[in-house]
XYZ file of C-alpha atoms in Angstrom:
669
model
C -45.159 44.054 -98.771
C -44.632 40.987 -96.578
C -42.504 42.100 -93.557
C -39.634 39.649 -94.014
C -39.254 40.590 -97.663
C -39.446 44.272 -96.783
C -36.639 43.999 -94.252
C -34.473 42.030 -96.634
C -35.014 44.521 -99.421
C -34.444 47.605 -97.268
C -31.281 46.246 -95.682
C -30.171 44.101 -98.588
C -29.879 41.105 -96.279
C -29.856 37.793 -98.136
C -32.155 35.124 -96.721
C -33.771 35.432 -93.312
C -33.045 38.421 -91.103
C -31.849 37.948 -87.521
C -34.458 37.196 -84.888
C -35.849 39.179 -81.943
C -34.593 42.680 -81.281
C -31.119 42.203 -82.700
C -32.537 42.482 -86.235
C -30.843 45.706 -87.207
C -27.251 46.837 -86.694
C -26.392 50.197 -88.240
C -22.777 51.268 -88.003
C -21.892 54.847 -87.216
C -21.257 56.902 -90.330
C -23.201 54.658 -92.674
C -26.285 56.067 -94.384
C -29.473 54.774 -92.897
C -32.078 53.060 -95.033
C -35.795 53.218 -94.651
C -36.638 50.861 -91.822
C -39.826 49.122 -90.899
C -39.695 46.909 -87.836
C -42.617 44.811 -86.773
C -42.495 44.411 -83.007
C -44.709 41.545 -81.891
C -44.070 41.919 -78.177
C -47.406 40.441 -77.179
C -48.432 39.622 -80.721
C -49.913 43.058 -81.114
C -49.843 44.293 -84.694
C -47.655 47.333 -84.129
C -45.252 48.852 -86.639
C -42.430 51.256 -86.098
C -41.269 53.041 -89.230
C -38.406 55.482 -89.413
C -36.383 57.471 -91.869
C -33.112 59.122 -90.866
C -30.384 60.974 -92.731
C -27.511 59.507 -90.737
C -27.000 56.424 -88.642
C -27.716 56.637 -84.937
C -30.522 56.572 -82.432
C -32.973 59.260 -81.489
C -31.629 61.068 -78.474
C -34.134 63.883 -78.160
C -37.834 64.375 -78.580
C -37.214 66.824 -81.423
C -36.231 64.079 -83.836
C -38.558 61.484 -82.329
C -41.198 61.768 -85.017
C -40.815 62.829 -88.633
C -43.283 62.479 -91.423
C -45.805 60.862 -89.064
C -43.719 57.703 -88.757
C -43.003 56.068 -85.413
C -39.413 55.711 -84.272
C -37.399 54.018 -81.556
C -33.900 53.358 -80.262
C -31.834 50.982 -82.313
C -28.580 49.128 -81.834
C -26.069 51.862 -82.664
C -23.382 51.451 -79.967
C -20.806 49.027 -78.711
C -20.590 48.378 -74.977
C -18.000 48.999 -72.278
C -18.611 47.311 -68.921
C -17.338 48.707 -65.633
C -17.460 46.023 -62.947
C -18.308 46.376 -59.261
C -18.612 50.145 -59.209
C -19.161 51.202 -55.559
C -22.529 52.774 -54.717
C -22.608 54.267 -51.191
C -25.745 53.983 -49.055
C -26.884 56.455 -46.406
C -25.687 54.200 -43.565
C -22.180 53.802 -44.992
C -22.689 50.355 -46.521
C -21.364 50.108 -50.090
C -23.267 48.193 -52.749
C -21.711 46.962 -55.991
C -23.043 47.699 -59.463
C -21.947 46.740 -62.961
C -22.306 49.571 -65.473
C -22.984 48.878 -69.145
C -22.124 52.054 -71.041
C -22.626 52.991 -74.714
C -19.280 52.914 -76.500
C -17.575 53.134 -79.862
C -14.216 51.654 -80.759
C -13.772 50.390 -77.211
C -14.260 53.791 -75.596
C -17.216 55.132 -73.633
C -19.189 57.638 -75.682
C -19.073 61.129 -74.239
C -22.362 62.658 -73.232
C -25.283 61.877 -71.001
C -27.775 59.067 -71.408
C -30.846 57.884 -69.536
C -30.182 55.028 -67.130
C -32.092 51.810 -66.572
C -31.507 49.966 -63.301
C -32.145 46.492 -61.977
C -31.431 45.602 -58.347
C -31.145 41.860 -57.813
C -30.349 39.303 -55.086
C -29.671 36.695 -57.782
C -26.220 37.894 -58.916
C -25.873 40.836 -61.269
C -23.513 38.695 -63.371
C -26.640 37.025 -64.710
C -27.896 40.320 -66.164
C -25.231 40.607 -68.853
C -27.587 40.201 -71.802
C -29.992 42.835 -70.522
C -27.164 45.212 -69.741
C -25.664 44.921 -73.215
C -29.051 45.146 -74.890
C -29.889 48.537 -73.391
C -26.378 49.997 -73.628
C -26.286 49.259 -77.354
C -29.468 51.272 -77.718
C -28.325 54.401 -75.940
C -28.918 53.711 -72.260
C -26.567 53.201 -69.338
C -27.629 49.944 -67.723
C -26.967 49.680 -63.990
C -27.059 46.125 -62.646
C -26.689 46.022 -58.885
C -26.374 43.322 -56.229
C -28.719 44.154 -53.352
C -27.368 44.543 -49.842
C -25.625 41.471 -48.478
C -25.632 39.517 -51.742
C -22.629 38.627 -53.898
C -20.370 41.701 -54.227
C -22.456 44.117 -52.144
C -21.701 44.835 -48.507
C -24.025 44.634 -45.534
C -26.363 41.936 -44.265
C -29.167 40.480 -46.382
C -32.653 40.402 -44.903
C -35.050 39.623 -47.760
C -37.571 42.108 -49.142
C -38.414 44.154 -46.066
C -35.656 46.768 -46.137
C -35.132 47.388 -49.852
C -36.817 50.820 -49.964
C -33.998 53.085 -48.694
C -31.265 51.241 -50.597
C -33.295 51.501 -53.792
C -33.890 55.213 -53.305
C -30.194 55.869 -52.686
C -29.222 53.814 -55.747
C -31.602 55.641 -58.085
C -30.421 59.016 -56.830
C -26.781 57.970 -57.175
C -27.352 56.927 -60.797
C -29.334 60.063 -61.642
C -26.506 62.351 -60.550
C -23.613 60.587 -62.300
C -21.809 62.422 -65.150
C -22.963 59.799 -67.671
C -26.666 60.178 -66.779
C -29.030 62.823 -68.156
C -31.063 62.722 -64.950
C -33.654 60.225 -66.165
C -33.660 56.834 -64.435
C -35.954 53.908 -65.160
C -36.159 50.722 -63.128
C -36.920 47.204 -64.292
C -36.833 43.593 -63.182
C -39.130 40.802 -62.093
C -40.086 39.001 -58.889
C -37.819 40.271 -56.089
C -36.489 42.779 -58.619
C -40.036 43.870 -59.360
C -41.098 44.299 -55.769
C -37.930 46.162 -54.798
C -38.772 48.718 -57.498
C -42.132 49.343 -55.870
C -40.468 49.578 -52.467
C -38.087 52.336 -53.571
C -40.927 54.094 -55.401
C -42.763 54.555 -52.092
C -39.958 56.994 -51.171
C -40.443 58.950 -54.433
C -36.844 59.467 -55.598
C -36.678 62.642 -57.754
C -34.680 61.020 -60.585
C -37.064 58.084 -60.999
C -38.953 58.659 -64.256
C -40.399 55.273 -65.348
C -40.762 51.667 -64.203
C -41.480 48.252 -65.675
C -42.527 46.140 -62.684
C -42.769 42.469 -63.613
C -44.404 39.908 -61.318
C -44.125 42.021 -58.170
C -46.296 42.293 -55.083
C -48.521 44.942 -53.542
C -48.409 43.524 -50.015
C -46.408 40.484 -48.940
C -48.722 39.824 -45.992
C -51.899 39.848 -48.076
C -50.985 37.947 -51.207
C -47.455 36.625 -51.188
C -45.521 35.514 -48.118
C -48.859 35.161 -46.420
C -52.268 34.808 -47.988
C -55.373 35.506 -45.894
C -53.410 34.486 -42.799
C -51.699 31.315 -44.050
C -47.987 31.100 -44.907
C -46.885 30.229 -48.428
C -44.310 27.526 -47.751
C -42.466 28.269 -50.968
C -40.624 30.883 -48.934
C -39.244 28.224 -46.623
C -37.856 26.583 -49.749
C -36.595 30.014 -50.822
C -34.617 30.497 -47.600
C -32.789 27.194 -48.067
C -32.128 27.897 -51.760
C -30.810 31.418 -51.281
C -28.514 30.250 -48.507
C -26.558 28.146 -51.008
C -25.484 31.302 -52.871
C -24.912 33.469 -49.810
C -21.682 35.430 -49.566
C -20.690 33.196 -46.658
C -21.252 30.009 -48.686
C -19.295 31.344 -51.645
C -16.361 32.068 -49.336
C -16.433 28.733 -47.453
C -16.669 25.464 -49.456
C -17.435 23.398 -46.354
C -20.324 25.667 -45.390
C -21.612 25.656 -48.955
C -21.611 21.840 -48.975
C -23.679 21.756 -45.792
C -26.166 24.296 -47.146
C -26.482 22.502 -50.488
C -27.117 19.207 -48.696
C -29.974 20.742 -46.702
C -31.393 22.437 -49.773
C -31.407 19.181 -51.731
C -33.610 17.628 -49.049
C -35.812 20.671 -48.547
C -38.881 18.527 -49.147
C -38.009 16.663 -45.952
C -37.631 19.924 -44.061
C -41.187 20.842 -45.018
C -42.369 17.811 -43.040
C -40.404 18.927 -39.974
C -42.456 21.953 -39.084
C -42.579 23.982 -37.008
C -38.987 24.772 -37.853
C -36.739 24.883 -34.788
C -33.919 27.441 -34.506
C -30.501 25.870 -35.018
C -31.811 22.597 -36.439
C -30.427 23.072 -39.965
C -27.347 24.527 -41.631
C -29.196 27.853 -41.718
C -27.870 28.322 -38.185
C -24.584 29.409 -39.791
C -26.415 32.286 -41.519
C -28.166 34.135 -38.672
C -30.025 36.690 -40.828
C -31.357 33.991 -43.175
C -32.569 31.803 -40.319
C -34.047 34.754 -38.443
C -36.010 35.805 -41.515
C -37.449 32.293 -41.834
C -38.450 32.261 -38.166
C -39.992 35.714 -38.504
C -42.236 34.853 -41.442
C -43.253 31.557 -39.819
C -44.257 33.212 -36.554
C -45.516 36.679 -37.472
C -49.134 36.189 -38.446
C -50.805 39.464 -37.474
C -50.550 42.404 -39.863
C -48.352 44.442 -37.547
C -45.392 46.819 -37.783
C -43.176 43.985 -38.970
C -45.314 43.546 -42.083
C -45.827 47.276 -42.607
C -42.206 47.872 -43.586
C -41.954 49.494 -47.021
C -40.351 46.483 -48.626
C -43.295 44.317 -47.601
C -46.327 46.622 -47.699
C -46.224 48.676 -50.893
C -49.937 49.483 -50.699
C -49.476 50.959 -47.233
C -47.588 53.819 -48.907
C -49.529 54.386 -52.131
C -50.109 58.044 -51.267
C -46.332 58.593 -51.097
C -45.583 56.416 -54.134
C -43.821 58.077 -57.077
C -46.121 59.282 -59.839
C -44.214 57.948 -62.860
C -45.319 55.995 -65.960
C -45.353 52.322 -64.988
C -46.145 48.974 -66.571
C -47.305 46.183 -64.257
C -46.703 42.815 -65.907
C -47.955 39.500 -64.562
C -49.543 36.149 -65.308
C -52.694 34.295 -64.322
C -50.597 31.423 -62.965
C -48.037 33.694 -61.329
C -47.597 33.874 -57.573
C -48.069 37.668 -57.729
C -51.168 37.846 -59.948
C -53.199 39.524 -57.218
C -50.426 41.935 -56.272
C -49.846 42.919 -59.894
C -53.493 43.750 -60.540
C -53.939 45.404 -57.121
C -51.053 47.774 -57.847
C -52.534 48.749 -61.184
C -56.076 49.228 -59.826
C -54.969 51.505 -57.001
C -52.252 53.528 -58.700
C -54.082 54.026 -62.000
C -56.734 55.891 -60.027
C -54.390 57.771 -57.685
C -51.682 58.908 -60.085
C -51.734 61.234 -63.098
C -49.106 59.510 -65.220
C -49.940 56.486 -67.406
C -50.226 53.191 -65.562
C -50.475 50.088 -67.742
C -51.273 46.454 -67.018
C -50.226 43.383 -69.025
C -51.511 39.969 -67.884
C -50.719 36.782 -69.796
C -51.482 33.092 -69.102
C -48.011 32.698 -67.657
C -46.371 31.241 -64.598
C -43.795 33.264 -62.673
C -41.426 34.711 -65.282
C -42.834 32.319 -67.881
C -43.749 34.901 -70.516
C -41.366 33.232 -72.961
C -43.469 30.043 -72.951
C -46.826 29.259 -74.518
C -47.734 26.865 -71.703
C -48.271 26.792 -67.961
C -47.847 23.338 -66.473
C -49.634 20.740 -68.597
C -51.806 23.239 -70.490
C -50.828 25.123 -73.645
C -52.283 28.444 -74.725
C -50.910 28.623 -78.266
C -48.039 30.557 -79.843
C -49.832 33.896 -79.532
C -49.503 33.633 -75.745
C -45.731 34.204 -75.864
C -44.160 37.557 -75.038
C -41.397 36.944 -77.542
C -39.478 40.203 -77.149
C -39.425 41.087 -73.466
C -36.472 43.450 -73.831
C -38.110 45.126 -76.811
C -41.313 45.562 -74.839
C -39.427 47.309 -72.024
C -37.341 49.337 -74.474
C -40.448 50.778 -76.043
C -41.726 51.941 -72.651
C -38.394 53.507 -71.694
C -37.979 55.116 -75.110
C -41.232 56.965 -74.598
C -40.720 58.094 -70.999
C -36.938 58.405 -70.668
C -36.059 59.652 -74.154
C -39.275 61.378 -75.138
C -39.648 59.353 -78.332
C -43.180 59.521 -79.675
C -43.692 55.825 -80.342
C -47.409 55.752 -79.611
C -47.317 53.688 -76.425
C -49.176 56.410 -74.535
C -52.054 56.286 -76.999
C -52.745 52.592 -76.561
C -55.370 51.172 -74.233
C -53.761 50.797 -70.817
C -54.771 47.195 -70.129
C -53.871 44.125 -72.177
C -55.077 40.723 -70.976
C -54.924 37.208 -72.327
C -58.319 35.515 -72.235
C -57.719 31.782 -71.833
C -59.902 29.243 -73.612
C -61.150 28.210 -77.014
C -58.905 25.210 -77.629
C -59.764 21.636 -78.531
C -59.181 20.186 -75.028
C -57.084 17.506 -76.743
C -53.329 17.015 -76.604
C -51.179 19.154 -78.858
C -47.885 18.078 -80.414
C -46.048 18.719 -77.152
C -48.416 16.451 -75.236
C -50.163 19.266 -73.386
C -53.856 20.030 -73.322
C -54.715 22.609 -75.971
C -56.653 25.395 -74.227
C -55.504 28.352 -76.370
C -56.791 31.909 -75.890
C -56.729 35.430 -77.320
C -55.323 38.843 -76.405
C -57.686 41.695 -75.625
C -56.960 45.413 -75.199
C -59.316 47.134 -72.758
C -59.680 50.528 -71.100
C -59.459 49.386 -67.462
C -59.265 46.558 -64.964
C -61.605 45.150 -63.804
C -63.460 45.372 -67.108
C -66.179 48.060 -67.015
C -68.913 45.737 -68.335
C -68.340 43.052 -65.692
C -71.403 41.412 -64.165
C -70.518 40.034 -60.747
C -72.542 36.851 -60.595
C -72.965 34.572 -57.551
C -72.839 30.831 -58.189
C -74.272 29.042 -55.163
C -73.192 25.814 -53.492
C -75.905 23.169 -53.057
C -76.208 20.114 -50.821
C -76.265 17.755 -53.829
C -72.872 19.014 -55.034
C -74.168 21.310 -57.731
C -73.040 24.862 -58.376
C -75.731 27.066 -59.873
C -77.298 30.506 -60.159
C -80.226 29.460 -57.928
C -80.185 30.307 -54.215
C -79.982 27.032 -52.242
C -82.944 25.535 -50.426
C -82.947 24.512 -46.763
C -80.472 21.694 -46.260
C -78.016 20.126 -43.874
C -74.405 21.324 -44.223
C -71.769 19.345 -46.060
C -69.303 17.871 -43.573
C -65.782 16.465 -43.625
C -62.905 15.730 -41.248
C -59.632 17.583 -41.638
C -56.593 15.623 -40.461
C -53.416 17.766 -40.492
C -51.372 14.576 -40.882
C -52.926 13.856 -44.314
C -53.187 17.164 -46.184
C -54.556 17.603 -49.698
C -51.519 17.705 -52.015
C -50.764 20.764 -54.118
C -51.254 20.169 -57.845
C -50.237 23.357 -59.630
C -51.391 26.916 -59.074
C -49.839 30.346 -58.805
C -46.532 29.271 -57.310
C -42.917 30.355 -57.647
C -39.478 29.787 -56.130
C -40.247 26.204 -55.154
C -39.981 24.052 -58.262
C -38.095 21.497 -56.198
C -41.321 20.450 -54.462
C -44.234 22.049 -56.325
C -44.651 23.006 -59.928
C -46.584 26.067 -61.063
C -49.328 26.233 -63.638
C -52.368 24.281 -64.771
C -52.648 20.517 -64.262
C -55.311 17.848 -64.189
C -56.422 17.692 -60.558
C -55.540 14.085 -59.893
C -52.746 12.391 -58.013
C -49.417 11.732 -59.629
C -46.080 10.761 -58.132
C -44.456 13.825 -59.684
C -46.435 15.982 -57.244
C -45.098 16.243 -53.703
C -47.281 14.416 -51.195
C -49.334 12.399 -53.675
C -49.822 8.832 -52.491
C -51.970 7.598 -55.387
C -53.156 8.500 -58.875
C -56.804 9.096 -58.036
C -58.639 12.407 -58.596
C -58.494 14.835 -55.696
C -62.290 14.757 -55.761
C -62.098 11.161 -54.520
C -60.758 12.316 -51.155
C -63.210 12.425 -48.261
C -61.907 15.827 -47.182
C -62.574 17.547 -50.525
C -66.059 18.918 -51.196
C -66.855 19.334 -54.898
C -69.516 21.648 -56.313
C -69.922 21.963 -60.067
C -72.356 23.141 -62.712
C -73.959 20.957 -65.295
C -72.507 20.989 -68.779
C -72.628 24.598 -69.924
C -75.090 25.345 -72.686
C -73.051 28.340 -73.865
C -69.610 29.840 -73.298
C -69.176 31.685 -69.991
C -66.299 34.168 -69.830
C -64.955 34.828 -66.339
C -62.538 37.776 -66.283
C -61.649 39.690 -63.146
C -61.218 39.293 -59.382
C -62.666 36.213 -57.671
C -64.204 36.006 -54.203
C -65.799 33.153 -52.272
C -68.266 33.829 -49.453
C -68.312 30.729 -47.279
C -70.446 30.043 -44.237
C -68.738 27.352 -42.203
C -68.102 26.007 -38.721
C -65.485 23.795 -37.102
C -64.938 21.777 -33.969
C -61.578 23.553 -33.682
C -60.750 27.003 -32.304
C -58.625 27.650 -35.377
C -58.594 25.936 -38.754
C -58.240 26.686 -42.467
C -60.650 26.603 -45.380
C -59.325 26.336 -48.934
C -61.074 26.916 -52.260
C -60.118 26.069 -55.821
C -61.837 27.085 -59.063
C -61.449 24.676 -62.004
C -62.485 24.342 -65.635
C -63.764 20.788 -66.189
C -62.994 19.725 -69.763
C -65.137 16.927 -71.208
C -63.607 13.528 -71.809
C -62.058 12.713 -75.175
C -59.687 10.172 -76.652
C -56.654 11.891 -75.105
C -58.283 12.376 -71.706
C -60.797 9.517 -71.279
C -61.744 10.742 -67.796
C -61.742 14.396 -68.804
C -59.308 17.033 -67.546
C -59.935 19.224 -64.483
C -57.866 22.353 -65.078
C -57.168 24.455 -61.999
C -57.841 28.149 -62.657
C -57.349 29.849 -59.261
C -57.181 28.973 -55.577
C -56.859 30.507 -52.137
C -57.104 29.906 -48.395
C -58.202 31.621 -45.204
C -57.046 31.012 -41.643
C -59.928 30.980 -39.202
C -58.314 33.241 -36.623
C -58.068 35.989 -39.282
C -61.626 35.675 -40.621
C -62.566 39.129 -39.267
C -59.265 40.988 -39.603
C -55.709 40.429 -40.786
C -54.434 42.671 -38.023
C -55.259 40.570 -34.981
C -56.015 37.006 -33.951
C -59.593 36.136 -33.007
C -60.024 32.437 -32.287
C -63.182 30.696 -33.421
C -65.922 29.394 -31.168
C -66.255 25.640 -31.795
C -69.377 24.708 -33.785
C -70.332 28.370 -34.241
C -71.072 29.323 -37.843
C -68.852 32.098 -39.213
C -68.776 33.923 -42.522
C -65.470 33.671 -44.360
C -64.615 35.949 -47.285
C -61.875 34.267 -49.298
C -60.233 36.476 -51.916
C -58.738 34.394 -54.717
C -56.276 35.384 -57.419
C -57.821 37.011 -60.519
C -58.159 35.267 -63.842
C -59.504 35.470 -67.382
C -60.921 32.229 -68.754
C -63.710 31.186 -71.085
C -65.503 28.140 -69.700
C -66.595 26.709 -73.033
C -69.904 25.184 -73.990
C -69.912 21.572 -72.797
C -67.434 22.301 -69.986
C -68.330 22.613 -66.290
C -67.426 25.244 -63.703
C -66.201 23.602 -60.498
C -65.385 24.793 -56.986
C -63.560 22.574 -54.489
C -63.651 23.295 -50.750
C -61.263 21.711 -48.263
C -58.935 22.679 -45.418
C -55.436 22.154 -46.802
C -53.325 22.618 -49.921
C -49.847 21.386 -49.016
C -47.066 22.345 -49.530
C -48.487 25.477 -51.151
C -49.645 26.605 -47.701
C -48.550 25.647 -44.220
C -50.788 23.160 -42.424
C -53.000 24.453 -39.648
C -52.678 22.110 -36.630
C -56.200 23.169 -35.532
C -55.050 23.913 -31.978
C -55.148 27.708 -31.919
C -51.578 27.725 -30.595
C -48.859 30.225 -31.544
C -48.092 30.257 -35.258
C -44.882 28.531 -36.282
C -44.262 27.107 -32.811
C -47.108 24.771 -31.769
C -46.089 21.103 -31.993
C -49.539 19.660 -31.244
C -52.328 18.868 -33.688
C -56.016 18.017 -33.552
C -58.615 16.674 -35.940
C -61.184 19.233 -37.041
C -64.782 18.405 -37.914
C -65.750 20.885 -40.619
C -69.168 21.951 -41.879
C -69.952 24.073 -44.936
C -73.424 25.601 -45.080
C -75.620 26.133 -48.127
C -79.130 27.263 -47.221
C -81.169 30.465 -47.700
C -79.761 32.070 -44.553
C -76.172 30.963 -45.206
C -75.892 30.750 -48.992
C -72.227 29.932 -49.589
C -71.207 31.031 -53.077
C -68.437 32.133 -55.396
C -68.778 35.502 -57.115
C -67.699 35.150 -60.739
C -66.903 38.255 -62.820
C -68.882 37.331 -65.925
C -68.261 39.183 -69.173
C -70.982 39.303 -71.847
C -70.010 37.027 -74.738
């Protein structure tokens, strides 16, 4: 029977049934009907069927499976909210949490339930929908402001110190009279990474996690990337200041902070940032954090704090069932996959990975930037997806999630390359369930750079290097990519790599390839589809006239021209950067010797994309990508403090002894 008709007949609902996960509301005391729910959380064809004698959820494993039919929690409760419940920390600071408790007739239901917790710096008041969703389905939802934000006490210092507070919060929840001792954590971005931070302390009551768009190491692939600073975090400092506790208590201060935030694009041109020069001076911990991340380049004890360096503590990390969720155009794509790769091998409990074509938190959209991946790309029931995971590991419901393949990826490509109805390029794609990441049948294939600008499987012949001049005063503008928290100055996702006034720093509408400081290497038109799925690495042999400089790389899918895109469409797939002083180690500075050739290994963010027949694979090499990354002044001076600059004469080598190349993870088609 067609699913819509089945639901209407089973529940005697005239017309269309409600959407998403609020489809079924069974009142206590009413007889339950046979229920079939199709959950299309990532457009997987999964069905949950259940038969019950009385209304209500499934609170124990004993009634989790009957007659071979899958079951899950349903909306059987009302909700009572307790606001700003105090949660004491080990140092005496008190954090505030809102509790969403299962209720009936306006009263909290007696008994113990599993708890799900989200710890956020973005105001727990914004988590009302999530809190109600889980409470109605037999969970206590704990939504907490992190230290120093909104209703919680203490001083906020982003990311670094979230481990102990998270541990104390989980243990507090697990020992409350309304909790059965099982606590799951959830949340994305900051709220994803702070889960991983607390997990490195292995709280006993932590039993499951859904970590969305979180990092593995802020120094390696977030705040910094191969030595360079991601300037989105300068934007982040100004933005978060506008909702600080101090700003909310002082209208005059808030006005000053908002004014600076609204001109944050101007502040990006006034680097290095000088202490006391902006309204951040009224928020000492915010300004100090900005100065710290600008100036701390070496991977030292500052960066090895638990809140920053999750991977530093993998051995101590809790062994609990965890989903890592991310997107190919997310700012934490590398961190998400790195966490899965390491912990799936080190831990005994199930570790799952879900990667879509999304930007940061953009799983509810079918597009990223100016490129659309089709309706199947949407994660249309995010709460339902998390509920299913928690049902299995916090309630013991046998819903089959543990018998599915642990890795689900969206393989981009296969579209028409023309505009769809929304005006975006149609790239499309398909979901694939696999046994591991990277894929076991991956063939790591070097594509070599050549002096004539080609990119091919052949090792290059003897040739002179390709040269360009890098002027820090005229950086290559950022056009899309894996970016977050900085929409004010740079948009995330896939875009045609040509200038446009909507992109910060663009002075014209010409292709980036027209710039003299951008080297372009590309294949001929492909004779067959080439699927590239997995981690990406560039091995670059290069030299510079400077003692310190940057080299950037960008992988793109070159779509052929058509009536909608007469000049074609160069879709960015992944990018990265490396700072010369960190070419040999992230842990210590080692300045370059001018004109001496060095080998640079540039780790890019992973991807999954089919470069279709007739398309081209392209790699751009330059020395800047601004404002995605801070600009290297080429002087070798102290990071975040040097006010000088110098031109750098760059050379990229492509000969038999120095065969610069990108390693593509090719999957047999």
